[in-house]
Amino acid sequence: MTSPEKIKIEPSWHRVLEGEFRKPYMGQLREFLRAEKNAGKPIYPPGGQIFNAFNSTPFDQVKVVILGQDPYHGAGQAHGLCFSVMPGVRIPPSLQNIYKELESDLGIPRAHHGCLQPWAEQGVLLLNATLTVEDSKAGAHQGRGWEQFTDAAIHALAEQREGLVFILWGSYAQKKGAFIDRNKHLVLRAPHPSPLSAHRGFFGTRPFSQANAWLEQHGQQPIDWQLPPAAELERVAVEI
C-alpha cells in the first residue's frame, strides 16, 4: 500500500473513504504489509488487485453487497472479489455450492469457471472483510485493520444509499452487517455456503431471485446472474 494520495481506488469510493486512509490504523496496516513483503512472504491478492471490489463496483452503482471473510490463500486464486477466483483456477467448494443454489433458484446452469467479475461490474460489491492474506495461512491478516476499513465501507453504503440488498452468509458476515437498517435495505441472511455448513439451511434460500425482485420493486435493473463463458473473460486477467 502506498500513501493516501497514491491509493489506486475508484474515485467515488476514494471520496467516501478518504478519511480512513489518514487514520492511524491504516498507517499501521501499511507498515505491517510492507514488513511482510520485505520479509519475502507471499501476500494475496497481488497489490494491484487488493481494492478490486471497490474499483469494479463504484459506490453510487452498488446494488447488491455480498460479504466474505478472507481472500483465498492459495497461489493464483484471490483477485480481490469475495468467493471469486481467476479464470482457469479450480472452482472452490463454497462457490460450487453458490452455483448449485443459483441453478436451483433461477435455473441458471452452473458456470465452468469461478470468476465473478461480471457480477461486480453490474453492481454486486463482492467484499471480503479482510483484503489481504499470507500464502497458505488463512486469517493471517485478520485484526490488522482491514476489518475497520471494510466496516467503514459498509456503514457508508447502509447510511448514504437506499434500497440495497445485503446478502450475509454465515455468522461472521451477519455480525458485520448487524447494524444495517432493514427499513432502508433488504437483508438476506443464511448459513455459509461452505461444505461444512451449507446443508444447515443455505440451500433453498433463493437469494438471487429475492435480490432481483427487490431491485425491480425499487426501480432498478436486476442482476444478470448468468456468467459468460471463460473464453469471454480472458480480458479480466489483463484489466484488473
Coordinates of C-alpha atoms in Angstrom, one line a residue:
M1 CA 0.0 0.0 0.0
T2 CA 1.1 3.5 -0.8
S3 CA 0.4 6.9 0.7
P4 CA -3.2 8.1 0.8
E5 CA -2.6 10.4 -2.2
K6 CA -1.4 7.4 -4.3
I7 CA -4.0 4.8 -3.3
K8 CA -5.5 3.3 -6.5
I9 CA -9.1 3.1 -5.6
E10 CA -12.1 4.2 -7.7
P11 CA -12.8 7.9 -7.3
S12 CA -16.3 7.7 -5.8
W13 CA -15.0 5.2 -3.1
H14 CA -12.0 7.4 -2.5
R15 CA -14.3 10.3 -1.7
V16 CA -16.3 8.2 0.7
L17 CA -13.3 6.5 2.4
E18 CA -10.6 9.2 2.1
G19 CA -10.7 9.9 5.8
E20 CA -10.0 6.2 6.6
F21 CA -6.7 6.3 4.7
R22 CA -5.5 9.0 7.0
K23 CA -6.3 7.3 10.3
P24 CA -3.5 5.7 12.4
Y25 CA -4.8 2.2 11.9
M26 CA -4.3 2.4 8.2
G27 CA -0.7 3.7 8.7
Q28 CA -0.1 0.7 10.9
L29 CA -1.6 -1.7 8.4
R30 CA 0.5 -0.2 5.7
E31 CA 3.7 -0.7 7.7
F32 CA 2.7 -4.3 8.5
L33 CA 2.1 -5.2 4.9
R34 CA 5.4 -3.5 3.9
A35 CA 7.3 -5.5 6.5
E36 CA 5.7 -8.8 5.5
K37 CA 6.6 -8.2 1.9
N38 CA 10.1 -7.2 2.8
A39 CA 10.4 -10.4 4.7
G40 CA 9.7 -12.3 1.5
K41 CA 6.2 -13.6 2.5
P42 CA 3.8 -14.1 -0.5
I43 CA 0.7 -12.0 0.0
Y44 CA -2.6 -12.4 -1.9
P45 CA -4.1 -10.9 -3.9
P46 CA -1.4 -9.0 -5.8
G47 CA -1.1 -5.3 -4.8
G48 CA -2.9 -4.0 -7.8
Q49 CA -5.9 -6.2 -7.1
I50 CA -6.3 -5.5 -3.3
F51 CA -9.1 -2.9 -4.0
N52 CA -10.6 -4.7 -7.0
A53 CA -14.1 -4.9 -5.3
F54 CA -14.2 -1.2 -5.0
N55 CA -12.6 -0.5 -8.4
S56 CA -15.1 -2.8 -10.1
T57 CA -18.2 -1.5 -8.4
P58 CA -18.3 2.3 -7.8
F59 CA -20.0 3.5 -4.7
D60 CA -23.0 5.0 -6.5
Q61 CA -23.5 1.9 -8.6
V62 CA -23.7 -0.7 -5.8
K63 CA -27.0 -2.6 -5.9
V64 CA -26.1 -5.8 -4.0
V65 CA -23.5 -6.4 -1.3
I66 CA -22.1 -9.9 -0.7
L67 CA -19.8 -10.2 2.3
G68 CA -16.9 -12.7 2.6
Q69 CA -14.3 -13.0 5.3
D70 CA -10.7 -13.7 3.9
P71 CA -9.2 -13.8 0.4
Y72 CA -8.3 -17.3 -0.8
H73 CA -4.8 -18.1 0.5
G74 CA -3.6 -20.3 -2.4
A75 CA -1.4 -19.1 -5.2
G76 CA -3.2 -17.6 -8.2
Q77 CA -6.7 -17.8 -6.5
A78 CA -7.6 -14.4 -5.0
H79 CA -8.1 -11.4 -7.2
G80 CA -9.9 -9.0 -4.8
L81 CA -13.5 -10.3 -5.0
C82 CA -15.0 -12.5 -2.3
F83 CA -15.8 -16.1 -3.4
S84 CA -14.3 -15.4 -6.8
V85 CA -11.2 -16.9 -8.5
M86 CA -9.4 -16.1 -11.7
P87 CA -10.4 -18.0 -14.9
G88 CA -8.6 -21.3 -15.2
V89 CA -8.5 -21.8 -11.4
R90 CA -10.4 -24.7 -9.9
I91 CA -13.8 -23.6 -8.5
P92 CA -13.7 -23.6 -4.7
P93 CA -16.2 -25.7 -2.8
S94 CA -18.2 -22.7 -1.4
L95 CA -18.6 -21.2 -4.8
Q96 CA -19.7 -24.6 -6.2
N97 CA -22.5 -24.5 -3.6
I98 CA -23.4 -21.0 -4.6
Y99 CA -23.7 -22.1 -8.2
K100 CA -25.9 -25.0 -7.1
E101 CA -28.2 -22.6 -5.3
L102 CA -28.2 -20.3 -8.3
E103 CA -29.2 -23.2 -10.6
S104 CA -32.0 -24.2 -8.2
D105 CA -33.2 -20.7 -7.7
L106 CA -33.2 -19.3 -11.3
G107 CA -32.5 -22.3 -13.4
I108 CA -29.1 -20.9 -14.5
P109 CA -26.6 -23.6 -15.4
R110 CA -23.5 -23.8 -13.3
A111 CA -20.6 -21.9 -14.7
H112 CA -17.4 -23.9 -15.6
H113 CA -15.2 -21.2 -14.1
G114 CA -15.2 -19.3 -10.8
C115 CA -14.7 -15.7 -12.0
L116 CA -17.4 -13.4 -10.7
Q117 CA -16.1 -10.2 -12.2
P118 CA -19.2 -9.8 -14.4
W119 CA -21.3 -9.7 -11.3
A120 CA -19.1 -7.0 -9.8
E121 CA -19.4 -4.9 -13.0
Q122 CA -23.2 -5.0 -12.7
G123 CA -23.3 -3.6 -9.2
V124 CA -22.6 -6.6 -6.9
L125 CA -20.0 -5.5 -4.4
L126 CA -18.1 -8.7 -3.6
L127 CA -16.3 -7.5 -0.4
N128 CA -14.1 -9.5 1.9
A129 CA -13.8 -8.2 5.5
T130 CA -10.0 -8.7 5.2
L131 CA -8.4 -7.6 1.9
T132 CA -5.1 -9.5 2.1
V133 CA -3.8 -12.8 3.4
E134 CA -0.4 -14.6 3.6
D135 CA 0.2 -17.6 1.4
S136 CA -1.2 -20.8 2.9
K137 CA -2.2 -19.1 6.2
A138 CA -5.9 -18.4 6.4
G139 CA -6.7 -15.5 8.6
A140 CA -3.1 -14.3 8.8
H141 CA -4.0 -10.7 8.3
Q142 CA -7.1 -10.6 10.5
G143 CA -7.1 -8.0 13.3
R144 CA -4.6 -5.7 11.5
G145 CA -7.0 -3.0 10.4
W146 CA -8.8 -4.2 7.3
E147 CA -11.9 -5.0 9.2
Q148 CA -12.2 -1.4 10.4
F149 CA -11.8 -0.2 6.8
T150 CA -14.4 -2.5 5.4
D151 CA -16.7 -1.7 8.2
A152 CA -16.5 1.9 7.2
A153 CA -17.4 1.0 3.6
I154 CA -20.4 -1.0 4.7
H155 CA -21.6 1.8 7.1
A156 CA -21.3 4.3 4.2
L157 CA -23.4 2.2 1.9
A158 CA -26.0 1.5 4.6
E159 CA -26.3 5.1 5.7
Q160 CA -25.8 7.1 2.4
R161 CA -27.6 4.7 0.0
E162 CA -31.1 3.3 0.0
G163 CA -32.7 0.2 -1.4
L164 CA -29.7 -2.0 -1.5
V165 CA -29.6 -5.8 -1.0
F166 CA -27.1 -7.1 1.6
I167 CA -26.5 -10.9 1.3
L168 CA -25.0 -12.1 4.6
W169 CA -23.9 -15.8 4.5
G170 CA -22.6 -17.2 7.8
S171 CA -22.3 -15.8 11.3
Y172 CA -19.3 -13.7 10.6
A173 CA -21.0 -11.7 7.8
Q174 CA -24.2 -11.5 9.8
K175 CA -22.4 -9.9 12.8
K176 CA -20.6 -7.5 10.5
G177 CA -23.8 -6.4 9.0
A178 CA -26.0 -6.5 12.1
F179 CA -26.4 -2.7 12.2
I180 CA -28.0 -2.4 8.7
D181 CA -31.4 -0.7 8.7
R182 CA -34.0 -3.2 7.5
N183 CA -36.3 -0.3 6.7
K184 CA -34.0 1.0 4.1
H185 CA -32.4 -2.1 2.7
L186 CA -33.2 -5.8 2.1
V187 CA -31.0 -8.0 4.3
L188 CA -30.8 -11.7 3.4
R189 CA -29.3 -14.0 6.0
A190 CA -28.4 -17.7 5.6
P191 CA -25.8 -20.2 6.7
H192 CA -22.4 -20.0 4.9
P193 CA -22.2 -21.9 1.6
S194 CA -19.1 -23.9 2.7
P195 CA -19.4 -27.7 2.7
L196 CA -19.3 -27.6 6.5
S197 CA -22.5 -25.5 6.8
A198 CA -24.4 -25.3 3.5
H199 CA -26.6 -28.3 4.5
R200 CA -27.7 -26.4 7.6
G201 CA -30.1 -24.1 5.6
F202 CA -28.1 -22.4 2.8
F203 CA -29.8 -24.4 0.1
G204 CA -33.3 -23.3 -0.8
T205 CA -32.9 -19.7 0.4
R206 CA -33.2 -18.3 -3.1
P207 CA -31.1 -15.2 -2.6
F208 CA -30.7 -14.4 -6.3
S209 CA -34.4 -14.2 -7.2
Q210 CA -35.1 -12.3 -4.0
A211 CA -32.4 -9.8 -4.7
N212 CA -33.7 -9.2 -8.3
A213 CA -37.3 -8.9 -7.1
W214 CA -36.3 -6.3 -4.6
L215 CA -34.3 -4.3 -7.2
E216 CA -37.2 -4.3 -9.7
Q217 CA -39.6 -3.2 -6.9
H218 CA -37.3 -0.2 -6.3
G219 CA -37.0 0.7 -10.0
Q220 CA -33.5 -0.8 -10.6
Q221 CA -32.3 -3.1 -13.3
P222 CA -32.0 -6.7 -11.9
I223 CA -28.7 -8.5 -12.0
D224 CA -28.0 -10.9 -14.8
W225 CA -26.5 -13.7 -12.7
Q226 CA -25.6 -15.9 -15.6
L227 CA -21.8 -15.8 -16.1
P228 CA -20.3 -15.7 -19.6
P229 CA -18.0 -18.5 -20.8
A230 CA -14.4 -18.4 -19.5
A231 CA -13.2 -17.5 -23.1
E232 CA -15.0 -14.2 -22.8
L233 CA -13.3 -13.4 -19.5
E234 CA -9.7 -13.6 -20.7
R235 CA -9.6 -9.8 -20.6
V236 CA -10.1 -9.9 -16.8
A237 CA -6.6 -11.2 -16.1
V238 CA -5.2 -8.2 -18.1
E239 CA -7.5 -5.4 -17.0
I240 CA -7.6 -5.8 -13.2

